[in-house]
Amino acid sequence: MEGISIAKLLIIGALIVLLFGTNKLRSLGGDLGSAIKGFKKAMKDDDSTVAKSSADEIPAERVSHKE
């Protein structure tokens, strides 16, 4: 069984454009891009929240053993 060649990908792409039209695909691409951008922003906000909360915590006192 062969893999997908470039010619097959071009045919599939042409069929998708014919089925949905360029305007529908353009709006779909914009929606997908904004969803990915929102996901990245949420991940960045979550990371900064975790870093901020860990910096606010007071570290435990060290225990030293005296000999």
CSV table of N, CA and C in Angstrom, one decimal:
chain,number,residue,atom,x,y,z
A,1,MET,N,0.8,-1.2,0.0
A,1,MET,CA,0.0,0.0,0.0
A,1,MET,C,0.9,1.2,0.0
A,2,GLU,N,0.6,2.1,-0.9
A,2,GLU,CA,1.4,3.3,-1.0
A,2,GLU,C,1.0,4.4,-0.1
A,3,GLY,N,1.9,5.4,0.1
A,3,GLY,CA,1.5,6.5,0.9
A,3,GLY,C,0.8,7.5,0.1
A,4,ILE,N,0.4,8.6,0.6
A,4,ILE,CA,-0.3,9.7,-0.1
A,4,ILE,C,0.7,10.5,-0.8
A,5,SER,N,0.6,10.6,-2.1
A,5,SER,CA,1.5,11.4,-2.9
A,5,SER,C,1.0,12.9,-3.0
A,6,ILE,N,1.8,13.7,-3.6
A,6,ILE,CA,1.5,15.1,-3.7
A,6,ILE,C,0.3,15.3,-4.7
A,7,ALA,N,0.3,14.5,-5.8
A,7,ALA,CA,-0.8,14.5,-6.7
A,7,ALA,C,-2.2,14.2,-6.1
A,8,LYS,N,-2.2,13.2,-5.2
A,8,LYS,CA,-3.4,12.8,-4.5
A,8,LYS,C,-3.8,13.9,-3.5
A,9,LEU,N,-2.9,14.6,-2.9
A,9,LEU,CA,-3.2,15.7,-2.0
A,9,LEU,C,-3.8,16.9,-2.7
A,10,LEU,N,-3.3,17.1,-3.9
A,10,LEU,CA,-3.8,18.2,-4.7
A,10,LEU,C,-5.2,17.9,-5.2
A,11,ILE,N,-5.5,16.7,-5.6
A,11,ILE,CA,-6.8,16.3,-6.0
A,11,ILE,C,-7.8,16.4,-4.8
A,12,ILE,N,-7.4,16.0,-3.6
A,12,ILE,CA,-8.2,16.1,-2.4
A,12,ILE,C,-8.5,17.5,-2.1
A,13,GLY,N,-7.5,18.4,-2.2
A,13,GLY,CA,-7.6,19.8,-1.9
A,13,GLY,C,-8.6,20.5,-2.9
A,14,ALA,N,-8.5,20.1,-4.2
A,14,ALA,CA,-9.4,20.7,-5.2
A,14,ALA,C,-10.8,20.3,-4.9
A,15,LEU,N,-11.0,19.0,-4.5
A,15,LEU,CA,-12.4,18.6,-4.2
A,15,LEU,C,-13.0,19.3,-3.0
A,16,ILE,N,-12.1,19.5,-2.0
A,16,ILE,CA,-12.6,20.2,-0.8
A,16,ILE,C,-13.0,21.7,-1.2
A,17,VAL,N,-12.2,22.3,-2.0
A,17,VAL,CA,-12.5,23.7,-2.4
A,17,VAL,C,-13.8,23.7,-3.2
A,18,LEU,N,-14.0,22.7,-4.1
A,18,LEU,CA,-15.2,22.7,-4.9
A,18,LEU,C,-16.4,22.4,-4.0
A,19,LEU,N,-16.3,21.6,-3.0
A,19,LEU,CA,-17.4,21.3,-2.1
A,19,LEU,C,-17.8,22.4,-1.2
A,20,PHE,N,-16.8,23.1,-0.6
A,20,PHE,CA,-17.1,24.1,0.4
A,20,PHE,C,-17.0,25.5,-0.1
A,21,GLY,N,-16.2,25.7,-1.1
A,21,GLY,CA,-16.0,27.1,-1.6
A,21,GLY,C,-15.0,27.8,-0.8
A,22,THR,N,-14.4,28.8,-1.4
A,22,THR,CA,-13.3,29.5,-0.8
A,22,THR,C,-13.7,30.4,0.4
A,23,ASN,N,-14.9,31.0,0.3
A,23,ASN,CA,-15.3,31.8,1.4
A,23,ASN,C,-15.5,31.0,2.7
A,24,LYS,N,-16.1,29.9,2.6
A,24,LYS,CA,-16.4,29.0,3.7
A,24,LYS,C,-15.0,28.5,4.3
A,25,LEU,N,-14.1,28.1,3.4
A,25,LEU,CA,-12.8,27.7,3.9
A,25,LEU,C,-12.0,28.8,4.6
A,26,ARG,N,-12.1,30.0,4.0
A,26,ARG,CA,-11.4,31.2,4.6
A,26,ARG,C,-12.0,31.5,6.0
A,27,SER,N,-13.3,31.4,6.2
A,27,SER,CA,-13.8,31.7,7.5
A,27,SER,C,-13.5,30.5,8.5
A,28,LEU,N,-13.5,29.3,8.0
A,28,LEU,CA,-13.1,28.2,8.8
A,28,LEU,C,-11.6,28.3,9.3
A,29,GLY,N,-10.7,28.7,8.4
A,29,GLY,CA,-9.3,28.9,8.7
A,29,GLY,C,-9.2,30.0,9.8
A,30,GLY,N,-9.9,31.1,9.6
A,30,GLY,CA,-9.9,32.2,10.6
A,30,GLY,C,-10.4,31.7,12.0
A,31,ASP,N,-11.5,30.9,12.0
A,31,ASP,CA,-12.0,30.4,13.2
A,31,ASP,C,-11.0,29.5,13.9
A,32,LEU,N,-10.3,28.6,13.1
A,32,LEU,CA,-9.4,27.7,13.7
A,32,LEU,C,-8.1,28.5,14.2
A,33,GLY,N,-7.7,29.5,13.5
A,33,GLY,CA,-6.6,30.3,14.0
A,33,GLY,C,-6.9,31.0,15.3
A,34,SER,N,-8.1,31.6,15.4
A,34,SER,CA,-8.4,32.3,16.6
A,34,SER,C,-8.6,31.3,17.8
A,35,ALA,N,-9.0,30.1,17.5
A,35,ALA,CA,-9.2,29.1,18.6
A,35,ALA,C,-7.8,28.7,19.1
A,36,ILE,N,-6.8,28.5,18.2
A,36,ILE,CA,-5.5,28.2,18.6
A,36,ILE,C,-4.8,29.3,19.3
A,37,LYS,N,-5.1,30.5,18.9
A,37,LYS,CA,-4.5,31.7,19.6
A,37,LYS,C,-5.1,31.8,21.0
A,38,GLY,N,-6.4,31.5,21.1
A,38,GLY,CA,-7.0,31.6,22.5
A,38,GLY,C,-6.5,30.5,23.4
A,39,PHE,N,-6.2,29.3,22.8
A,39,PHE,CA,-5.7,28.2,23.6
A,39,PHE,C,-4.3,28.5,24.1
A,40,LYS,N,-3.4,29.1,23.2
A,40,LYS,CA,-2.1,29.4,23.6
A,40,LYS,C,-2.1,30.5,24.7
A,41,LYS,N,-3.0,31.5,24.6
A,41,LYS,CA,-3.1,32.5,25.6
A,41,LYS,C,-3.5,31.9,26.9
A,42,ALA,N,-4.5,31.0,26.9
A,42,ALA,CA,-4.9,30.4,28.1
A,42,ALA,C,-3.8,29.6,28.8
A,43,MET,N,-3.0,28.9,28.0
A,43,MET,CA,-1.9,28.1,28.5
A,43,MET,C,-0.8,29.1,29.1
A,44,LYS,N,-0.6,30.2,28.5
A,44,LYS,CA,0.4,31.2,29.0
A,44,LYS,C,-0.1,31.8,30.3
A,45,ASP,N,-1.4,32.1,30.3
A,45,ASP,CA,-2.0,32.7,31.6
A,45,ASP,C,-1.9,31.7,32.7
A,46,ASP,N,-2.1,30.4,32.4
A,46,ASP,CA,-2.1,29.3,33.4
A,46,ASP,C,-0.7,29.2,33.9
A,47,ASP,N,0.3,29.2,33.1
A,47,ASP,CA,1.7,29.1,33.5
A,47,ASP,C,2.1,30.3,34.4
A,48,SER,N,1.7,31.5,34.0
A,48,SER,CA,2.1,32.6,34.8
A,48,SER,C,1.4,32.6,36.1
A,49,THR,N,0.2,32.1,36.2
A,49,THR,CA,-0.5,32.0,37.5
A,49,THR,C,0.1,31.0,38.4
A,50,VAL,N,0.6,29.9,37.9
A,50,VAL,CA,1.3,28.9,38.7
A,50,VAL,C,2.6,29.4,39.2
A,51,ALA,N,3.3,30.1,38.3
A,51,ALA,CA,4.6,30.7,38.7
A,51,ALA,C,4.4,31.8,39.8
A,52,LYS,N,3.4,32.6,39.6
A,52,LYS,CA,3.1,33.6,40.6
A,52,LYS,C,2.7,33.1,42.0
A,53,SER,N,1.9,32.0,42.0
A,53,SER,CA,1.4,31.4,43.2
A,53,SER,C,2.6,30.7,43.9
A,54,SER,N,3.5,30.1,43.2
A,54,SER,CA,4.6,29.4,43.8
A,54,SER,C,5.6,30.4,44.4
A,55,ALA,N,5.7,31.6,43.8
A,55,ALA,CA,6.6,32.6,44.3
A,55,ALA,C,6.1,33.3,45.5
A,56,ASP,N,4.8,33.3,45.7
A,56,ASP,CA,4.1,33.9,46.9
A,56,ASP,C,4.2,33.0,48.1
A,57,GLU,N,4.4,31.7,47.9
A,57,GLU,CA,4.5,30.8,49.0
A,57,GLU,C,5.7,31.0,49.9
A,58,ILE,N,5.6,30.9,51.2
A,58,ILE,CA,6.7,31.0,52.1
A,58,ILE,C,7.5,29.7,52.2
A,59,PRO,N,8.7,29.7,51.9
A,59,PRO,CA,9.5,28.4,52.0
A,59,PRO,C,9.5,27.9,53.4
A,60,ALA,N,9.6,26.6,53.6
A,60,ALA,CA,9.7,26.0,54.9
A,60,ALA,C,11.0,26.3,55.5
A,61,GLU,N,11.1,26.3,56.8
A,61,GLU,CA,12.4,26.5,57.5
A,61,GLU,C,13.3,25.3,57.3
A,62,ARG,N,14.6,25.6,57.2
A,62,ARG,CA,15.5,24.5,57.0
A,62,ARG,C,15.8,23.9,58.4
A,63,VAL,N,16.0,22.7,58.4
A,63,VAL,CA,16.4,22.0,59.7
A,63,VAL,C,17.9,21.7,59.6
A,64,SER,N,18.6,22.1,60.6
A,64,SER,CA,20.0,21.8,60.6
A,64,SER,C,20.4,20.9,61.8
A,65,HIS,N,21.2,20.0,61.5
A,65,HIS,CA,21.6,19.0,62.5
A,65,HIS,C,22.9,19.5,63.2
A,66,LYS,N,22.9,19.6,64.5
A,66,LYS,CA,24.1,20.0,65.2
A,66,LYS,C,24.8,18.8,65.7
A,67,GLU,N,26.1,18.7,65.5
A,67,GLU,CA,26.8,17.6,66.0
A,67,GLU,C,27.6,17.9,67.2
